[in-house]
Amino acid sequence: MEPDAAITDTIAAIATPPGIGGLAVIRVSGPQALEIADRTFHGRGEPPSRRPAGTFVHGRIVSADETLDEVLLLVMRAPHSYTGEDTIEIQCHGGLVPARRILRAVLDAGARAAEPGEFTRRAFLHGKLDLAQAEAVLDLVHARSERAAAAALRQLEGSLSSSVQSIYDETAQALADVEALLDFPEEDLPEHVLASLPQRVAAVIEDIEGLARTWDEGHLLREGALVVISGPPNVGKSTLLNLLLGRERAIVSHVPGTTRDTIEETLVLEGIPLRVVDTAGLRETTCEVERAGIRRARRELSSADLHLFVLDCSRPLEQHARDELAALPAARTIVVLNKQDLGCVLTPADLPSGYSAVSTSLLQGRGLEDVRRALGLVLERHVDLHQSPHAVVSERHRELLQRAGAEMRGALDLLRAEHADENLVLAAEHLRSALENTGRVIGRTWTEELLDNIFSRFCIGK
Ligand SMILES: Nc1nc2c(ncn2[C@@H]2O[C@H](COP(=O)(O)OP(=O)(O)OP(=O)(O)O)[C@@H](O)[C@H]2O)c(=O)[nH]1
Ligand SMILES: [Mg+2]
């Protein structure tokens, strides 16, 4: 689909978050942006539409002879703006009232209220960003750690786009060659082109799969790793949550069964956002509320990326707890042998094999650093913490890349077959489909529905 050349309306929105602040910004973009500025802005000298791009002008926004606020107005001209259109940004005093009144005045002067993500959508339609870059804007706004923000910024700068673009170009070249071969009369087929194709296609498959593998890391950076604290009652799970957070979030008491509802909090470890969940102690009980809590705990357990399984080491390991532990994946579980100060009857040797353990005495805060280090080690299996942040794919990209990879494999099988020259029509079809899927990652091919889906997750004003 070609970019929509017929954007004729001008959109406006408050770009800053609601609430009290020093400044608020109203953004106006589209063909009438400067005209609307002239109608609403009163200042000395030339009207905004006659000002050079990149200038800030001081003045007042006036509507129906009433001054709404004293403002600074920034003039940007197409194509040198975020959206690629004529754009003005009005900086007014913070707080909701001035910004809302100015927005109203701008709408009265001919603009339309922007939909979520519509500025970035226009930037995409005007070729200022490709789709992967536009999505990076969303990731950057939502980034929960510095590492996540750095990865989003790399993607915005085009690191993912350029990898995908080169996969796209290689695929397009292979397709062009196959199509050219189809046009040759059989006897004149340039054998060397046909002979080199499987190797080239295989190389592209490797690139596609390498890129798709970064999803694991992307998922952790975007959504955060879900770390679930579980174990029998009264072993120190809530104590551990509080220590990790550095504040008294969950109630700690000597009464077994204190925690009922799941408690989720976020923190950042090694630049990776973590969602840490404290859960009700796992045990047989007749208490209805506690049982509801245990059901919730089990729900969290099933979707956890990482487990902290806490045990009281001053007591022997009961069969029930052993079974609970054995149900957790060893490679993603850290056993915390707590209450070392009470003397140890339970040691790492008593655990089912394959589980790594950390000894703590959380009441004194002892061993907390070891827990953090162990968490970091498990995370490192998913994210290369020593490598500088790089582009990582999202769920949408992974799906498309996997489809492209499967199509490329289909083509490869046909091209490697004994009478490959007879398979060229089918191989071309696979390559075309791979090309289309790869193109969707960066928006070389798109549909309105796809754009709606992506941009509706943005906030208004972005
Ligand atoms: N002696 C000793 N007591 C501890 C230690 N860690 C926690 N406790 C105590 O153990 C009791 C239970 O701690 P919690 O953190 O509430 O335990 P929990 O696992 O969340 O318990 P439930 O929510 O009931 O399942 C509290 O009285 C804590 O102060 C420790 O290292 N040594
Ligand atoms: Mg608790």
Coordinates of C-alpha atoms and ligand atoms in Angstrom, one line a residue:
M1 CA 0.0 0.0 0.0
E2 CA 1.2 3.5 -0.8
P3 CA 1.4 6.1 2.0
D4 CA -1.8 8.0 2.1
A5 CA -1.0 11.2 0.2
A6 CA -4.3 12.7 1.0
I7 CA -3.9 13.8 4.7
T8 CA -5.8 17.0 4.6
D9 CA -6.8 17.7 8.2
T10 CA -4.8 19.1 11.0
I11 CA -4.7 17.3 14.3
A12 CA -4.0 18.7 17.8
A13 CA -3.5 17.2 21.3
I14 CA -2.0 18.0 24.7
A15 CA 1.4 16.2 24.5
T16 CA 2.3 16.4 28.2
P17 CA 0.8 14.1 30.9
P18 CA -2.3 15.4 32.8
G19 CA -1.6 16.9 36.2
I20 CA 0.3 19.7 37.8
G21 CA 3.6 20.5 36.3
G22 CA 5.8 23.4 35.3
L23 CA 4.9 23.4 31.6
A24 CA 2.3 21.8 29.3
V25 CA 2.7 21.4 25.6
I26 CA 0.0 21.5 22.9
R27 CA 1.0 20.0 19.6
V28 CA -0.7 20.9 16.3
S29 CA 0.3 19.2 13.1
G30 CA -1.1 19.3 9.5
P31 CA -1.5 21.6 6.5
Q32 CA -3.4 24.2 8.5
A33 CA -1.1 24.2 11.6
L34 CA 0.4 27.6 10.8
E35 CA -2.9 29.2 9.8
I36 CA -4.3 28.0 13.1
A37 CA -1.4 29.5 14.9
D38 CA -2.0 32.8 13.2
R39 CA -5.6 32.8 14.3
T40 CA -5.0 32.0 18.0
F41 CA -1.5 33.4 18.7
H42 CA -1.0 37.1 19.4
G43 CA 2.6 38.4 19.7
R44 CA 4.8 41.1 18.5
G45 CA 6.2 41.2 14.9
E46 CA 5.4 38.7 12.2
P47 CA 2.6 36.2 12.6
P48 CA 3.8 32.6 13.1
S49 CA 3.2 31.6 9.5
R50 CA 5.7 34.1 8.3
R51 CA 8.4 33.0 10.8
P52 CA 11.3 30.8 9.8
A53 CA 11.2 27.2 10.9
G54 CA 12.8 26.4 14.3
T55 CA 11.9 29.7 15.9
F56 CA 10.4 30.2 19.3
V57 CA 8.0 33.1 19.6
H58 CA 6.7 34.6 22.8
G59 CA 3.1 35.8 23.0
R60 CA -0.4 35.0 24.1
I61 CA -3.1 32.6 23.0
V62 CA -6.4 34.6 22.6
S63 CA -9.8 33.2 22.1
A64 CA -13.0 35.3 21.8
D65 CA -11.0 38.3 22.9
E66 CA -9.9 36.6 26.1
T67 CA -6.3 35.8 26.8
L68 CA -6.0 32.1 27.8
D69 CA -2.3 32.0 28.7
E70 CA 1.1 33.5 28.0
V71 CA 3.0 31.0 25.9
L72 CA 6.0 30.2 23.8
L73 CA 5.2 29.0 20.3
L74 CA 7.6 26.8 18.3
V75 CA 7.3 26.8 14.5
M76 CA 8.3 23.7 12.5
R77 CA 7.8 23.3 8.8
A78 CA 7.3 20.2 6.6
P79 CA 9.2 18.0 6.1
H80 CA 11.5 19.0 9.0
S81 CA 9.3 18.0 11.9
Y82 CA 8.5 14.9 13.8
T83 CA 5.4 14.2 11.7
G84 CA 6.9 15.5 8.5
E85 CA 4.1 18.1 8.4
D86 CA 3.8 21.8 9.3
T87 CA 3.8 21.6 13.1
I88 CA 3.5 24.1 15.9
E89 CA 4.0 23.4 19.6
I90 CA 2.6 25.7 22.2
Q91 CA 4.3 25.7 25.6
C92 CA 2.0 27.1 28.2
H93 CA 1.9 27.1 32.0
G94 CA 1.5 23.6 33.6
G95 CA -1.7 22.3 35.0
L96 CA -4.7 21.0 33.2
V97 CA -6.7 24.2 32.8
P98 CA -4.5 26.3 30.6
A99 CA -3.6 23.4 28.3
R100 CA -7.2 22.3 28.0
R101 CA -8.4 25.9 27.2
I102 CA -5.7 26.3 24.6
L103 CA -6.5 23.0 23.0
R104 CA -10.2 24.0 22.8
A105 CA -9.2 27.3 21.1
V106 CA -7.0 25.4 18.6
L107 CA -9.8 23.0 17.9
D108 CA -12.2 25.9 17.4
A109 CA -9.8 27.4 15.0
G110 CA -10.0 24.4 12.7
A111 CA -8.0 21.5 14.1
R112 CA -9.3 18.0 15.0
A113 CA -8.5 16.2 18.2
A114 CA -5.8 13.6 17.6
E115 CA -6.3 9.9 18.1
P116 CA -3.8 8.0 20.2
G117 CA -0.5 7.7 18.4
E118 CA -1.7 9.7 15.5
F119 CA 1.3 12.0 15.4
T120 CA 3.7 9.0 15.1
R121 CA 1.3 7.4 12.6
R122 CA 1.7 10.5 10.4
A123 CA 5.4 10.4 10.9
F124 CA 5.3 6.8 9.5
L125 CA 3.0 7.7 6.6
H126 CA 5.3 10.5 5.7
G127 CA 8.3 8.2 5.7
K128 CA 10.0 9.9 8.7
L129 CA 10.1 6.5 10.5
D130 CA 9.5 2.9 9.4
L131 CA 7.2 0.7 11.4
A132 CA 9.8 -0.9 13.6
Q133 CA 11.1 2.6 14.5
A134 CA 7.6 3.8 15.3
E135 CA 7.1 0.9 17.6
A136 CA 10.4 1.8 19.3
V137 CA 8.9 5.2 20.1
L138 CA 6.2 3.3 22.1
D139 CA 8.8 1.1 23.8
L140 CA 10.9 4.1 24.7
V141 CA 7.9 5.9 26.3
H142 CA 7.1 2.7 28.3
A143 CA 10.6 1.6 29.1
R144 CA 10.9 0.6 32.7
S145 CA 14.7 0.5 33.0
E146 CA 17.7 2.2 31.5
R147 CA 18.6 -1.0 29.6
A148 CA 15.1 -1.2 28.1
A149 CA 15.3 2.4 27.1
A150 CA 18.7 2.0 25.5
A151 CA 17.4 -1.0 23.5
A152 CA 14.4 1.0 22.4
L153 CA 16.6 3.9 21.4
R154 CA 18.8 1.6 19.3
Q155 CA 15.7 0.4 17.5
L156 CA 14.5 4.0 17.0
E157 CA 17.9 4.8 15.5
G158 CA 17.3 2.0 13.0
S159 CA 19.4 -0.9 14.2
L160 CA 16.5 -3.4 13.9
S161 CA 15.3 -1.8 10.7
S162 CA 18.6 -2.1 9.0
S163 CA 18.9 -5.8 9.9
V164 CA 15.5 -6.4 8.6
Q165 CA 16.1 -4.3 5.5
S166 CA 19.1 -6.4 4.6
I167 CA 17.1 -9.6 5.0
Y168 CA 14.5 -8.0 2.8
D169 CA 17.0 -7.0 0.2
E170 CA 18.7 -10.4 0.1
T171 CA 15.3 -12.1 -0.2
A172 CA 14.3 -9.8 -2.9
Q173 CA 17.5 -10.5 -4.8
A174 CA 17.0 -14.2 -4.5
L175 CA 13.4 -13.8 -5.8
A176 CA 14.5 -11.7 -8.7
D177 CA 17.1 -14.4 -9.7
V178 CA 14.5 -17.1 -9.5
E179 CA 12.1 -15.1 -11.6
A180 CA 14.9 -14.4 -14.1
L181 CA 15.6 -18.1 -14.3
L182 CA 12.0 -18.7 -15.1
D183 CA 12.3 -16.6 -18.2
F184 CA 15.3 -18.5 -19.6
P185 CA 14.6 -21.2 -22.1
E186 CA 15.5 -24.5 -20.4
E187 CA 18.6 -25.3 -22.4
D188 CA 20.3 -21.9 -21.6
L189 CA 19.8 -21.9 -17.9
P190 CA 22.7 -20.2 -16.2
E191 CA 23.7 -23.1 -13.9
H192 CA 25.9 -21.0 -11.6
V193 CA 22.9 -18.8 -10.5
L194 CA 20.8 -21.8 -9.7
A195 CA 23.7 -23.5 -8.0
S196 CA 24.4 -20.5 -5.7
L197 CA 20.8 -20.0 -4.6
P198 CA 20.5 -22.6 -1.9
Q199 CA 23.5 -21.2 -0.1
R200 CA 22.3 -17.6 -0.3
V201 CA 18.8 -18.6 1.0
A202 CA 20.3 -20.6 3.8
A203 CA 22.3 -17.5 4.9
V204 CA 19.2 -15.4 5.0
I205 CA 17.4 -18.1 7.1
E206 CA 20.3 -17.9 9.6
D207 CA 19.9 -14.1 9.8
I208 CA 16.1 -14.4 10.3
E209 CA 16.5 -17.0 13.0
G210 CA 19.2 -15.0 14.8
L211 CA 16.9 -12.0 14.9
A212 CA 13.9 -14.0 16.0
R213 CA 15.9 -15.3 18.9
T214 CA 16.3 -11.8 20.4
W215 CA 12.7 -12.0 21.3
D216 CA 13.5 -13.7 24.6
E217 CA 15.5 -10.7 25.6
G218 CA 13.1 -8.2 24.1
H219 CA 10.3 -9.8 26.1
L220 CA 12.2 -9.4 29.4
L221 CA 13.1 -5.8 28.6
R222 CA 9.6 -4.8 27.5
E223 CA 7.4 -6.7 29.9
G224 CA 9.9 -7.3 32.7
A225 CA 10.8 -10.7 34.0
L226 CA 8.1 -12.2 36.3
V227 CA 9.7 -13.4 39.5
V228 CA 7.4 -15.4 41.7
I229 CA 8.3 -15.9 45.4
S230 CA 6.7 -19.1 46.6
G231 CA 7.1 -21.8 49.3
P232 CA 5.4 -23.2 52.4
P233 CA 3.8 -20.8 54.9
N234 CA 5.9 -18.7 57.4
V235 CA 9.3 -19.3 55.8
G236 CA 10.1 -15.6 55.1
K237 CA 8.6 -15.0 51.6
S238 CA 7.2 -11.6 52.5
T239 CA 10.4 -10.7 54.3
L240 CA 12.3 -11.4 51.1
L241 CA 9.9 -9.3 49.0
N242 CA 10.3 -6.4 51.5
L243 CA 14.1 -6.7 51.5
L244 CA 14.3 -6.8 47.7
L245 CA 12.1 -3.7 47.5
G246 CA 13.9 -1.9 50.3
R247 CA 10.6 -1.1 52.0
E248 CA 7.9 -2.7 54.1
R249 CA 5.4 -3.6 51.4
A250 CA 4.0 -6.9 52.6
I251 CA 2.8 -7.8 56.1
V252 CA 5.3 -10.0 57.9
S253 CA 4.2 -11.9 61.0
H254 CA 4.9 -15.1 62.8
V255 CA 1.4 -16.4 62.0
P256 CA 1.5 -18.9 59.2
G257 CA -0.8 -18.0 56.3
T258 CA -0.3 -14.2 56.7
T259 CA -0.1 -13.4 53.0
R260 CA -3.4 -14.2 51.2
D261 CA -3.6 -12.1 48.1
T262 CA -0.7 -12.0 45.6
I263 CA 1.4 -8.8 45.9
E264 CA 3.2 -7.5 42.8
E265 CA 5.8 -4.8 42.8
T266 CA 8.5 -3.8 40.3
L267 CA 12.2 -3.3 40.7
V268 CA 15.2 -3.1 38.4
L269 CA 18.1 -5.5 38.6
E270 CA 21.1 -5.3 36.3
G271 CA 19.1 -3.0 34.1
I272 CA 16.3 -5.4 33.6
P273 CA 12.8 -4.6 35.0
L274 CA 11.5 -7.3 37.3
R275 CA 7.9 -7.9 38.4
V276 CA 8.3 -9.5 41.8
V277 CA 5.2 -11.3 43.2
D278 CA 4.8 -12.5 46.8
T279 CA 2.3 -15.3 47.2
A280 CA 0.3 -17.1 49.8
G281 CA 2.2 -20.0 51.5
L282 CA 1.4 -23.3 49.8
R283 CA -0.3 -25.7 52.1
E284 CA -3.5 -27.8 52.6
T285 CA -6.0 -25.6 54.4
T286 CA -9.7 -25.4 55.0
C287 CA -9.8 -21.6 55.2
E288 CA -11.7 -20.4 52.2
V289 CA -9.8 -17.1 51.9
E290 CA -6.4 -18.8 52.1
R291 CA -7.4 -21.3 49.5
A292 CA -8.4 -18.5 47.2
G293 CA -4.9 -17.0 47.8
I294 CA -3.2 -20.3 47.0
R295 CA -5.2 -20.6 43.8
R296 CA -3.9 -17.2 42.8
A297 CA -0.4 -18.2 43.8
R298 CA -0.6 -21.2 41.4
R299 CA -1.8 -19.0 38.6
E300 CA 1.3 -16.8 39.0
L301 CA 3.6 -19.9 39.3
S302 CA 2.4 -21.1 35.9
S303 CA 3.4 -17.9 34.1
A304 CA 6.7 -17.1 36.0
D305 CA 9.9 -16.5 34.2
L306 CA 11.9 -17.1 37.4
H307 CA 11.1 -18.7 40.8
L308 CA 12.4 -17.9 44.2
F309 CA 11.3 -20.9 46.4
V310 CA 11.8 -20.1 50.0
L311 CA 12.3 -22.8 52.7
D312 CA 12.8 -22.7 56.5
C313 CA 16.2 -24.5 56.9
S314 CA 15.6 -25.1 60.6
R315 CA 13.0 -27.7 59.7
P316 CA 13.3 -30.9 57.6
L317 CA 11.9 -30.7 54.1
E318 CA 8.3 -32.0 54.1
Q319 CA 7.1 -34.2 51.3
H320 CA 4.4 -31.6 50.3
A321 CA 7.1 -28.9 49.9
R322 CA 9.4 -31.2 48.1
D323 CA 6.7 -32.0 45.6
E324 CA 5.9 -28.3 45.1
L325 CA 9.6 -27.6 44.5
A326 CA 10.0 -30.5 42.1
A327 CA 7.2 -29.1 40.0
L328 CA 9.3 -25.9 39.2
P329 CA 11.8 -25.8 36.4
A330 CA 15.2 -26.3 38.0
A331 CA 17.1 -24.0 35.5
R332 CA 14.8 -21.1 36.4
T333 CA 14.5 -21.7 40.1
I334 CA 16.5 -20.4 43.0
V335 CA 15.9 -22.1 46.4
V336 CA 16.3 -19.8 49.3
L337 CA 17.3 -21.7 52.5
N338 CA 16.2 -19.1 55.0
K339 CA 16.4 -18.8 58.8
Q340 CA 20.0 -20.0 59.0
D341 CA 20.2 -18.2 62.4
L342 CA 17.9 -20.9 63.9
G343 CA 20.4 -23.7 63.0
C344 CA 20.3 -25.8 59.9
V345 CA 18.7 -29.2 59.5
L346 CA 18.1 -28.7 55.8
T347 CA 21.1 -28.3 53.4
P348 CA 21.4 -28.0 49.7
A349 CA 22.1 -31.8 49.6
D350 CA 18.6 -32.5 50.8
L351 CA 17.0 -30.8 47.8
P352 CA 15.9 -32.7 44.7
S353 CA 18.9 -32.7 42.3
G354 CA 19.5 -29.9 39.8
Y355 CA 18.3 -27.0 42.0
S356 CA 20.7 -24.2 43.0
A357 CA 20.3 -22.9 46.5
V358 CA 21.3 -19.7 48.4
S359 CA 21.5 -19.6 52.2
T360 CA 20.1 -16.6 54.0
S361 CA 19.1 -15.2 57.3
L362 CA 16.7 -12.6 56.1
L363 CA 15.6 -11.5 59.5
Q364 CA 19.2 -10.0 59.8
G365 CA 19.2 -9.2 56.1
R366 CA 22.0 -11.7 55.6
G367 CA 22.4 -13.4 52.2
L368 CA 20.3 -10.9 50.3
E369 CA 23.2 -10.0 48.0
D370 CA 23.6 -13.7 47.2
V371 CA 19.9 -13.9 46.2
R372 CA 20.4 -10.8 44.0
R373 CA 23.5 -12.3 42.4
A374 CA 21.8 -15.7 41.8
L375 CA 18.8 -13.8 40.2
G376 CA 21.3 -12.0 38.0
L377 CA 22.9 -15.2 36.9
V378 CA 19.6 -16.8 35.8
L379 CA 18.6 -13.6 34.0
E380 CA 22.0 -13.6 32.2
R381 CA 21.0 -16.9 30.6
H382 CA 18.3 -14.9 28.8
V383 CA 20.0 -11.5 28.4
D384 CA 23.6 -11.0 27.6
L385 CA 24.3 -8.4 30.2
H386 CA 27.9 -7.9 29.1
Q387 CA 26.8 -6.9 25.6
S388 CA 25.7 -3.3 25.1
P389 CA 22.0 -3.0 24.5
H390 CA 21.0 -3.9 21.0
A391 CA 17.8 -4.2 19.0
V392 CA 15.5 -6.9 20.1
V393 CA 12.3 -8.0 18.4
S394 CA 8.8 -7.8 19.8
E395 CA 6.1 -10.5 19.7
R396 CA 4.8 -9.0 16.4
H397 CA 8.2 -9.1 14.8
R398 CA 8.9 -12.6 16.0
E399 CA 5.7 -13.9 14.5
L400 CA 6.4 -12.3 11.1
L401 CA 10.0 -13.4 11.1
Q402 CA 9.0 -17.0 12.0
R403 CA 6.6 -17.0 9.1
A404 CA 9.3 -15.6 6.8
G405 CA 11.7 -18.2 8.0
A406 CA 9.3 -21.0 7.3
E407 CA 8.7 -19.8 3.8
M408 CA 12.4 -19.5 3.2
R409 CA 12.9 -23.1 4.4
G410 CA 10.2 -24.1 1.9
A411 CA 12.1 -22.4 -0.8
L412 CA 15.4 -23.9 0.3
D413 CA 14.0 -27.4 0.2
L414 CA 12.8 -26.9 -3.4
L415 CA 16.0 -25.3 -4.5
R416 CA 18.1 -28.1 -3.0
A417 CA 16.0 -30.8 -4.6
E418 CA 17.4 -32.9 -7.4
H419 CA 15.5 -31.3 -10.2
A420 CA 15.5 -27.9 -8.7
D421 CA 15.0 -26.3 -12.1
E422 CA 11.5 -27.8 -12.2
N423 CA 10.6 -26.2 -8.8
L424 CA 11.3 -22.6 -9.6
V425 CA 7.7 -21.5 -9.8
L426 CA 6.9 -22.9 -6.4
A427 CA 10.2 -21.6 -4.9
A428 CA 9.3 -18.1 -6.2
E429 CA 6.0 -18.3 -4.4
H430 CA 7.7 -19.1 -1.1
L431 CA 10.2 -16.3 -1.5
R432 CA 7.5 -13.8 -2.3
S433 CA 5.6 -14.8 0.8
A434 CA 8.8 -14.5 2.9
L435 CA 9.4 -11.1 1.4
E436 CA 5.9 -9.9 2.3
N437 CA 6.3 -11.1 5.9
T438 CA 9.7 -9.5 6.3
G439 CA 8.4 -6.3 4.7
R440 CA 5.6 -6.1 7.3
V441 CA 8.2 -5.8 10.2
I442 CA 9.4 -2.5 8.9
G443 CA 6.1 -1.4 7.2
R444 CA 7.1 -1.9 3.5
T445 CA 3.7 -3.6 3.4
W446 CA 1.0 -2.7 5.8
T447 CA -2.8 -2.5 6.2
E448 CA -4.9 0.1 8.0
E449 CA -5.8 -2.6 10.5
L450 CA -2.2 -3.2 11.3
L451 CA -1.5 0.5 11.9
D452 CA -4.7 0.8 14.0
N453 CA -3.5 -2.1 16.1
I454 CA 0.0 -0.6 16.6
F455 CA -0.8 3.0 17.1
S456 CA -3.9 2.6 19.4
R457 CA -1.4 1.5 22.1
F458 CA 0.2 4.9 22.1
C459 CA -0.9 7.8 24.2
I460 CA -2.8 10.8 22.8
G461 CA -0.3 13.5 21.8
K462 CA 2.5 11.0 20.8
Ligands
LIG1 N1 14.6 -16.4 62.9 C1 14.3 -16.0 61.7 N2 13.0 -15.6 61.4 C2 12.8 -15.1 60.2 C3 13.7 -15.0 59.2 N3 13.1 -14.5 58.1 C4 11.8 -14.3 58.4 N4 11.6 -14.6 59.7 C5 10.4 -14.5 60.5 O1 9.5 -15.5 60.0 C6 8.1 -15.1 60.2 C7 7.4 -15.2 58.9 O2 7.9 -14.3 57.9 P1 7.1 -13.9 56.6 O3 8.0 -13.1 55.8 O4 5.8 -13.3 57.0 O5 6.9 -15.3 56.0 P2 5.9 -15.8 54.8 O6 6.6 -16.9 54.1 O7 5.6 -14.6 54.0 O8 4.6 -16.3 55.5 P3 3.2 -16.5 54.9 O9 2.8 -15.2 54.3 O10 2.4 -16.7 56.2 O11 3.2 -17.7 54.0 C8 8.2 -13.6 60.6 O12 8.0 -13.6 62.0 C9 9.6 -13.2 60.2 O13 10.1 -12.2 61.1 C10 15.1 -15.4 59.5 O14 16.0 -15.4 58.6 N5 15.3 -15.9 60.7
MG2 MG 3.9 -13.8 53.5

